[in-house]
Coordinates of C-alpha atoms and ligand atoms in Angstrom, one line a residue:
M1 CA 0.0 0.0 0.0
S2 CA 1.4 3.4 -1.0
F3 CA 0.9 6.3 1.3
T4 CA 2.5 8.9 -0.9
N5 CA 0.9 11.1 -3.5
E6 CA 1.8 14.2 -5.6
T7 CA 2.3 16.4 -2.5
H8 CA 5.3 14.3 -1.5
D9 CA 7.1 14.7 -4.8
P10 CA 10.7 15.8 -4.0
Q11 CA 10.8 17.7 -7.3
L12 CA 8.1 20.1 -6.3
R13 CA 9.4 23.7 -6.2
C14 CA 7.8 26.5 -4.3
W15 CA 7.6 30.1 -5.5
L16 CA 8.7 31.3 -2.1
Q17 CA 12.5 31.5 -2.0
S18 CA 13.0 30.6 1.7
A19 CA 11.1 27.3 1.2
E20 CA 13.8 26.3 -1.4
E21 CA 16.8 26.7 0.8
A22 CA 18.8 23.7 1.8
D23 CA 17.9 22.4 5.3
C24 CA 14.6 24.3 5.2
E25 CA 12.4 22.9 8.0
F26 CA 9.2 23.7 6.2
P27 CA 9.5 23.0 2.4
I28 CA 6.4 22.6 0.2
Q29 CA 6.2 18.8 1.0
N30 CA 5.8 19.5 4.8
L31 CA 2.9 22.0 5.4
P32 CA 2.5 21.6 9.2
F33 CA -0.3 23.3 11.1
A34 CA -0.2 25.7 14.1
E35 CA -2.4 28.4 15.8
F36 CA -0.7 31.8 15.6
R37 CA -1.2 35.6 15.6
R38 CA 1.1 38.6 15.1
Q39 CA 3.5 38.9 18.1
G40 CA 2.3 41.3 20.8
S41 CA -1.0 42.0 19.1
N42 CA -4.5 41.3 20.5
Q43 CA -5.6 39.6 17.2
A44 CA -7.4 36.3 17.5
F45 CA -5.3 33.2 17.2
R46 CA -6.1 31.4 13.9
G47 CA -4.8 28.4 12.0
G48 CA -1.7 28.7 9.8
V49 CA 0.5 26.5 7.7
A50 CA 4.3 26.9 7.7
I51 CA 6.1 27.4 4.4
G52 CA 9.8 28.4 4.4
D53 CA 10.1 31.3 6.9
Q54 CA 6.5 32.3 6.5
I55 CA 3.0 31.3 7.7
V56 CA 0.0 31.0 5.3
D57 CA -2.8 32.6 7.3
L58 CA -5.7 30.2 6.8
A59 CA -8.3 32.7 8.1
A60 CA -7.1 35.1 5.4
V61 CA -7.2 32.3 2.8
A62 CA -10.7 31.4 3.8
T63 CA -11.9 35.0 3.7
A64 CA -10.3 35.6 0.3
G65 CA -12.0 32.4 -1.0
V66 CA -8.8 31.2 -2.7
F67 CA -9.9 27.6 -2.7
A68 CA -13.2 25.8 -3.5
G69 CA -15.1 22.8 -2.3
A70 CA -13.6 20.6 0.5
A71 CA -10.4 22.6 0.7
Q72 CA -12.3 25.9 1.2
Q73 CA -14.4 24.3 3.9
A74 CA -11.3 23.0 5.6
A75 CA -9.6 26.5 5.4
E76 CA -12.8 27.9 7.0
A77 CA -12.5 25.4 9.8
C78 CA -8.9 26.5 10.4
A79 CA -9.9 30.1 10.8
A80 CA -11.0 29.2 14.4
P81 CA -8.8 29.9 17.4
A82 CA -8.4 26.2 18.0
L83 CA -8.0 23.4 15.4
N84 CA -10.4 20.9 17.1
H85 CA -13.1 21.3 14.5
F86 CA -10.7 21.0 11.6
M87 CA -9.2 17.9 13.3
S88 CA -12.7 16.4 13.7
L89 CA -13.4 16.6 9.9
G90 CA -11.1 13.7 9.2
K91 CA -8.5 12.6 6.8
Q92 CA -10.3 13.6 3.6
A93 CA -10.6 17.2 4.7
W94 CA -7.0 17.4 5.9
S95 CA -5.8 15.9 2.6
A96 CA -8.0 18.2 0.5
L97 CA -6.5 21.3 2.1
R98 CA -2.9 19.9 1.9
L99 CA -3.4 19.3 -1.8
A100 CA -4.9 22.7 -2.5
L101 CA -2.0 24.4 -0.6
S102 CA 0.6 22.3 -2.3
R103 CA -0.7 23.2 -5.7
A104 CA -1.1 26.9 -4.9
L105 CA 2.4 27.2 -3.5
R106 CA 4.1 25.6 -6.6
Q107 CA 6.1 27.7 -9.0
G108 CA 3.8 29.0 -11.7
A109 CA 0.6 28.5 -9.6
P110 CA -2.2 31.0 -10.6
Q111 CA -2.9 31.5 -6.9
E112 CA 0.6 32.9 -6.1
A113 CA -0.5 36.5 -5.6
A114 CA -3.6 35.6 -3.6
I115 CA -1.5 33.4 -1.2
Q116 CA 1.3 36.1 -1.0
A117 CA -1.3 38.4 0.4
C118 CA -2.0 35.9 3.2
L119 CA 1.6 35.4 4.4
V120 CA 2.8 36.4 7.9
P121 CA 6.6 36.1 8.7
Q122 CA 7.3 33.4 11.3
D123 CA 9.6 35.8 13.1
Q124 CA 6.7 38.2 13.6
A125 CA 4.4 35.5 15.0
E126 CA 3.5 34.1 18.4
Y127 CA 1.8 30.7 18.9
S128 CA -0.8 29.2 21.2
L129 CA -1.6 25.6 21.8
P130 CA -2.9 24.3 18.5
C131 CA -6.2 23.0 19.9
Q132 CA -8.1 22.5 23.2
I133 CA -6.5 19.4 24.5
G134 CA -9.4 17.5 26.1
D135 CA -7.4 14.5 27.5
Y136 CA -3.7 13.8 27.7
T137 CA -2.4 10.2 27.9
D138 CA 1.2 9.4 28.3
F139 CA 2.7 6.1 27.0
Y140 CA 5.9 4.3 27.6
S141 CA 6.6 3.1 24.1
S142 CA 10.4 3.0 24.0
V143 CA 11.6 -0.4 25.2
H144 CA 15.1 1.1 25.4
H145 CA 13.9 3.7 27.9
A146 CA 11.9 1.2 29.8
T147 CA 14.9 -1.1 30.0
A148 CA 17.4 1.6 31.0
V149 CA 15.1 3.0 33.7
G150 CA 14.1 -0.5 34.9
S151 CA 17.7 -1.5 35.2
L152 CA 18.4 1.3 37.6
F153 CA 15.8 -0.2 40.0
R154 CA 15.9 -3.9 39.0
P155 CA 19.3 -4.7 37.4
D156 CA 18.4 -8.4 37.2
K157 CA 15.0 -8.0 35.6
P158 CA 14.7 -4.5 34.1
L159 CA 11.5 -5.1 32.0
L160 CA 8.3 -6.0 33.8
P161 CA 6.5 -9.0 32.3
N162 CA 3.6 -7.0 30.7
Y163 CA 5.9 -4.7 28.7
K164 CA 6.0 -6.7 25.4
W165 CA 2.3 -7.5 25.5
I166 CA 0.6 -4.2 26.4
P167 CA 1.4 -0.5 25.5
V168 CA 1.8 0.8 29.1
G169 CA 0.3 4.2 29.7
Y170 CA -1.4 6.5 32.2
H171 CA -3.8 9.4 32.1
G172 CA -2.0 12.7 32.5
R173 CA -3.2 16.3 33.0
T174 CA -3.8 18.9 30.3
S175 CA -4.0 22.2 32.3
S176 CA -0.2 22.5 32.7
I177 CA 0.6 21.8 29.0
A178 CA 2.1 24.9 27.4
I179 CA 3.5 26.0 24.1
S180 CA 7.2 26.3 23.3
G181 CA 8.9 29.2 25.0
H182 CA 7.4 28.3 28.3
C183 CA 9.2 29.3 31.5
F184 CA 8.0 27.3 34.5
Y185 CA 8.8 27.2 38.2
R186 CA 10.7 24.2 39.5
P187 CA 8.1 22.1 41.2
Q188 CA 8.2 21.4 45.0
G189 CA 6.8 18.3 46.5
Q190 CA 7.0 15.6 49.0
T191 CA 10.1 13.5 48.8
M192 CA 11.6 10.8 51.0
S193 CA 15.4 10.5 51.2
P194 CA 16.7 7.0 51.8
D195 CA 18.5 8.2 55.0
A196 CA 15.6 10.2 56.4
A197 CA 13.1 9.1 59.1
E198 CA 10.2 10.9 57.4
P199 CA 9.4 12.7 54.2
S200 CA 9.8 16.5 53.7
V201 CA 8.4 19.1 51.2
E202 CA 11.1 20.8 49.2
P203 CA 12.0 21.9 45.7
C204 CA 12.6 19.0 43.4
K205 CA 16.2 18.0 43.2
R206 CA 16.0 15.6 40.3
L207 CA 14.1 17.6 37.6
D208 CA 14.3 15.9 34.2
H209 CA 13.2 16.4 30.6
E210 CA 11.6 13.7 28.6
L211 CA 12.2 13.5 24.8
E212 CA 8.8 12.6 23.5
L213 CA 6.6 13.0 20.4
G214 CA 3.1 14.4 20.9
I215 CA 0.5 12.6 18.9
F216 CA -2.8 14.5 18.2
I217 CA -6.0 12.6 17.6
G218 CA -8.1 13.9 14.8
A219 CA -11.5 12.2 14.3
G220 CA -12.6 10.4 17.5
N221 CA -14.6 7.3 18.1
A222 CA -18.0 6.7 19.9
Q223 CA -17.8 5.4 23.4
G224 CA -18.0 1.6 23.4
E225 CA -16.6 1.3 19.9
P226 CA -13.0 0.2 19.8
I227 CA -10.9 1.4 16.9
P228 CA -9.5 -1.5 14.8
I229 CA -5.8 -1.3 14.2
Q230 CA -6.4 -1.3 10.5
N231 CA -8.2 2.1 10.7
A232 CA -6.3 3.4 13.7
E233 CA -4.1 5.9 11.7
D234 CA -7.2 7.5 10.2
H235 CA -7.8 8.9 13.6
V236 CA -4.4 10.5 13.9
F237 CA -4.0 14.1 12.8
G238 CA -0.3 14.6 13.3
L239 CA 2.8 14.8 15.5
C240 CA 4.8 17.4 17.3
L241 CA 7.7 17.6 19.7
F242 CA 6.8 17.2 23.4
N243 CA 8.9 17.7 26.5
D244 CA 7.1 15.9 29.3
W245 CA 8.9 17.4 32.3
S246 CA 9.3 15.0 35.3
A247 CA 10.3 15.3 38.9
R248 CA 12.2 12.0 39.6
D249 CA 12.5 12.4 43.3
I250 CA 8.8 13.2 43.8
Q251 CA 7.9 10.3 41.5
A252 CA 10.0 7.8 43.5
W253 CA 8.1 8.4 46.7
E254 CA 4.5 9.0 45.4
Y255 CA 4.1 6.5 42.6
Q256 CA 3.1 3.4 44.5
P257 CA 0.5 1.9 44.1
L258 CA -1.4 4.2 41.7
G259 CA 1.4 5.5 39.5
P260 CA 2.4 9.0 38.3
F261 CA 0.8 12.0 39.9
L262 CA 2.4 15.3 41.0
A263 CA 5.8 14.3 39.6
K264 CA 4.3 14.5 36.1
N265 CA 1.6 17.1 36.0
F266 CA 3.4 20.4 36.8
A267 CA 4.6 21.3 33.2
S268 CA 4.8 19.8 29.7
T269 CA 5.8 21.7 26.6
L270 CA 4.6 21.3 23.0
S271 CA 6.2 22.6 19.8
P272 CA 3.9 24.9 17.9
W273 CA 3.8 23.0 14.5
I274 CA 1.9 19.8 14.0
V275 CA 3.4 17.8 11.2
T276 CA 0.6 15.7 9.6
L277 CA 0.8 12.0 9.4
E278 CA 0.3 12.4 5.6
A279 CA 3.5 14.6 5.4
L280 CA 5.4 11.8 7.1
A281 CA 4.4 9.1 4.6
P282 CA 7.9 8.9 2.9
F283 CA 9.4 8.1 6.3
R284 CA 7.5 5.0 7.1
A285 CA 9.5 2.0 8.3
P286 CA 8.8 -1.6 9.2
L287 CA 8.1 -2.4 12.8
M288 CA 11.3 -4.1 13.9
R289 CA 11.2 -6.6 16.8
P290 CA 13.4 -9.5 17.8
E291 CA 12.1 -12.9 16.5
S292 CA 11.9 -14.1 20.0
D293 CA 9.5 -11.5 21.2
P294 CA 5.8 -12.4 21.6
R295 CA 3.6 -11.8 18.6
P296 CA 1.2 -9.0 19.5
L297 CA -2.4 -10.0 20.3
P298 CA -4.7 -9.7 17.3
Y299 CA -6.1 -6.3 18.2
L300 CA -2.5 -4.9 18.2
H301 CA -1.5 -6.6 14.9
C302 CA -2.1 -6.1 11.2
A303 CA 0.1 -6.6 8.1
S304 CA 0.4 -2.9 7.2
N305 CA 1.3 -2.0 10.7
S306 CA 4.1 -4.5 10.7
A307 CA 5.3 -3.5 7.2
Q308 CA 5.2 0.3 7.6
G309 CA 3.8 1.3 11.0
S310 CA 7.0 2.8 12.3
L311 CA 8.3 6.3 11.5
D312 CA 11.9 7.3 10.9
I313 CA 12.1 10.7 12.8
E314 CA 15.5 11.9 14.0
L315 CA 15.2 13.5 17.5
Q316 CA 17.6 15.7 19.4
V317 CA 17.9 17.1 22.9
L318 CA 19.9 20.2 23.6
I319 CA 20.7 22.3 26.7
Q320 CA 21.5 25.9 27.1
T321 CA 22.4 26.8 30.7
E322 CA 22.0 30.3 32.0
R323 CA 25.8 30.7 31.9
M324 CA 25.9 29.6 28.3
R325 CA 23.1 32.0 27.4
K326 CA 24.8 34.9 29.1
A327 CA 28.1 34.1 27.3
G328 CA 26.3 33.9 24.0
Q329 CA 27.1 30.2 23.6
A330 CA 24.9 28.1 21.4
P331 CA 22.9 25.2 23.0
E332 CA 24.9 21.9 23.4
V333 CA 23.5 18.5 22.2
L334 CA 22.8 16.1 25.1
A335 CA 21.4 13.2 23.1
T336 CA 20.1 12.1 19.7
S337 CA 17.6 9.4 19.1
N338 CA 15.0 8.2 16.6
F339 CA 11.3 7.4 16.9
V340 CA 11.9 4.3 14.7
H341 CA 13.2 2.6 17.8
S342 CA 9.8 2.8 19.5
Y343 CA 8.5 -0.7 20.5
W344 CA 4.9 0.3 19.9
T345 CA 3.6 2.1 16.8
I346 CA 1.1 5.0 16.8
A347 CA -1.6 2.6 15.4
Q348 CA -1.0 0.2 18.3
L349 CA -1.3 3.0 20.8
V350 CA -4.6 4.1 19.3
A351 CA -6.0 0.6 19.0
H352 CA -5.0 -0.2 22.6
H353 CA -6.4 3.0 24.1
S354 CA -9.8 2.3 22.6
V355 CA -10.0 -1.5 23.0
N356 CA -12.0 -1.1 26.2
G357 CA -14.5 1.3 24.5
C358 CA -12.8 4.4 25.7
N359 CA -13.8 7.3 23.4
L360 CA -11.0 9.5 22.0
R361 CA -11.9 13.0 20.9
P362 CA -10.5 15.5 18.4
G363 CA -7.6 17.3 19.9
D364 CA -6.7 14.6 22.5
L365 CA -3.0 14.3 23.0
F366 CA -0.9 11.2 23.4
G367 CA 2.7 11.4 24.7
S368 CA 4.8 8.7 23.0
G369 CA 6.9 8.2 26.2
T370 CA 10.6 9.0 26.4
Q371 CA 12.2 8.0 23.1
S372 CA 15.5 6.5 23.9
G373 CA 17.5 4.5 21.4
P374 CA 19.6 1.3 21.9
N375 CA 22.8 3.2 22.7
P376 CA 23.4 4.9 26.0
Q377 CA 24.1 8.3 24.2
Q378 CA 20.6 8.0 22.7
A379 CA 18.9 8.5 26.1
G380 CA 15.9 10.8 26.1
S381 CA 16.2 11.8 29.8
M382 CA 18.8 12.9 32.3
L383 CA 17.8 10.0 34.5
E384 CA 19.4 7.7 31.9
L385 CA 22.2 10.0 30.8
S386 CA 23.5 10.4 34.4
R387 CA 22.7 6.7 35.3
G388 CA 20.2 7.7 38.0
G389 CA 22.2 10.8 39.0
K390 CA 25.4 8.9 39.7
Q391 CA 27.5 10.2 36.7
A392 CA 27.6 13.9 36.0
L393 CA 27.6 15.0 32.4
R394 CA 30.4 17.4 31.6
L395 CA 29.4 20.3 29.4
R396 CA 31.9 22.1 27.0
N397 CA 32.0 25.2 29.1
G398 CA 33.1 23.3 32.2
E399 CA 29.7 23.1 33.9
S400 CA 28.3 19.7 34.8
R401 CA 24.8 18.3 35.2
T402 CA 23.1 15.2 36.6
F403 CA 19.6 16.7 36.4
I404 CA 18.2 20.0 35.0
E405 CA 19.1 23.2 37.0
D406 CA 17.4 26.5 37.4
G407 CA 18.0 28.8 34.4
D408 CA 18.6 25.8 32.1
T409 CA 16.7 25.9 28.8
V410 CA 16.0 22.5 27.2
I411 CA 15.4 22.3 23.5
L412 CA 14.0 19.4 21.5
R413 CA 14.4 19.2 17.7
G414 CA 13.1 16.7 15.2
A415 CA 13.5 16.1 11.4
C416 CA 13.0 13.4 8.8
Q417 CA 15.6 12.9 6.1
R418 CA 15.9 10.2 3.5
Q419 CA 17.3 9.7 0.0
G420 CA 14.6 10.5 -2.6
A421 CA 12.4 12.6 -0.2
A422 CA 12.2 16.2 0.9
R423 CA 13.4 17.0 4.4
I424 CA 10.5 17.3 6.8
G425 CA 11.3 19.4 9.9
F426 CA 9.4 19.7 13.2
G427 CA 10.9 23.0 14.3
E428 CA 11.7 23.0 18.0
V429 CA 10.3 23.1 21.5
T430 CA 12.0 25.1 24.2
S431 CA 11.3 25.5 27.9
T432 CA 13.2 27.1 30.7
V433 CA 13.2 26.3 34.4
L434 CA 12.8 29.1 36.9
P435 CA 13.7 28.8 40.6
A436 CA 11.0 27.1 42.7
K437 CA 8.2 29.2 44.1
T438 CA 7.9 27.5 47.5
L439 CA 5.0 27.7 49.9
Q440 CA 7.3 29.7 52.1
S441 CA 8.3 32.3 49.5
K442 CA 4.7 32.7 48.5
T443 CA 3.7 33.5 52.1
L444 CA 6.6 36.0 52.4
Q445 CA 5.6 37.6 49.1
S446 CA 2.0 38.0 50.1
K447 CA 3.0 39.8 53.2
T448 CA 5.1 42.4 51.3
L449 CA 2.7 43.0 48.5
P450 CA -0.5 45.1 48.7
A451 CA -3.7 43.1 48.7
G452 CA -4.7 41.7 45.4
Q453 CA -1.2 41.8 43.9
N454 CA 0.2 38.4 44.8
Ligands
MN501 MN1 6.3 11.1 29.8

C-alpha cells in the first residue's frame, strides 16, 4: 500500500525562495499546522501552515476564497482559534487542504498573488496551543527507555512481564501543557530520602526532561466502539515535539501503588507545529522486533502496521544553561535518538487506548513516552544519561549536570531525512526552568505586596 501522492514529490518547487533553501524545516512537502497571531497583538489566534520562513494565514485564505469545495471548507474550519473542529473533519478534509495548498504554492501557480497576500513572517508571530486538548495520555513506548530506567531499580530484571504485551500508559493532565517558549517554576513536593526518618516538602532536586513525540487525535470514536488497528491511523491528525517534564525524586516516593501524579503534572511543553501523518508518509518504516518477542495479540497486529507502521524521525535534545546563554554560547547537544526505535507504533497506541471502548476526541493528545535508542548516548532523559544521578555530564563550558538546574533551557528538535524525499522538519520546542516558588516564599511575598497583587 502506498501512502504517498503528488504532494510528496521531492521535485516540487515553491515560488517562495525561503522554502527552497537547503535544510529548510518547512518545504512545500511539509505543510504543518499551528495556531498563531502577530506577536504582541491582540488579534485572535487562527490556524496557519508553515512554508519556508512564512506562515500561510488560513483565516485570510478562507476569507479571500482562494480555494473551492472541501479545501475551502477545511480552510474555513482552520480560521477558528483552535484546530479541534478541523481535526474532527477527518483525513479527507485534511488531505484536500494539503493538496490545494501544495498546488497553490508551486512555482507558476495562478494563486501565487492571492496566497502572497496571506503570508505572515514566522519571526513576527506568536503561537498558542494548537487546539483545546481534552485529554492527555502518556505512554511508555520505548523499550530502550523502559529497560534503562528499569535496570536502575531492578538490574536483574529491568523489564516488567507486561511490557511486550501491552502498551503501558497512564492518564495525565492537560492544564499544565504549554506551548514552546514556556518558563515554569521548578516544582516542589513531598520526597523521601533513603536516610531520612520521614518525608519532607522541598523543591525537586531531580528535575528531568523527557524527549517525546506528541500525537494528536483527529477524528474520534464513539464510546463503546473500539478502533480497529487497520483504521487506527485514520484517527491521527499529526505529530509534534513534546517535552514531558518530570520530577524524579517526587515520583519515586509517590508512585506506589497508583502511579504517576504530581511528579508528572506540573509542566509539559509542546512545539507549535503539528506535522501531519500524511506529510510523514515517505518516512514510514517496518516495525522491527526481535524474532523471540511475543507476537502481539490480534487487536494490536495487522500486516500494514508490521510492514510500515513505524516512523523514521530523528530526534535531538539540547541544553543551554544560564551561563551559556549569558556568554552567547549556542545550545549543546545532550542526546540524539530516533522514533523508529519505538517498540509500539502509533496505530497500536490508538488501538490499545480504545480497545475497552474508551472514546477518543478530536484534539486529544498522546505522549509517546521518552524516546531513547539502543545506545546509551541516545537516552531521552537525564535519569538515563546520568545513570540515575550517579554520573555527572560534563558540558563544554566546564559546567556539569546530573539533572536540570534553574535557568537551564532544554530544546527538543526533530526532522526526517531520507534519500529521494524532501526533508521534513518539526521545528523545535524550548522550555526554561525558573527557581521554585515554594509555599514559604509565596507566604513571604503575600506579606510584602498590597492586597490583590500576589
Ligand atoms: Mn512522559
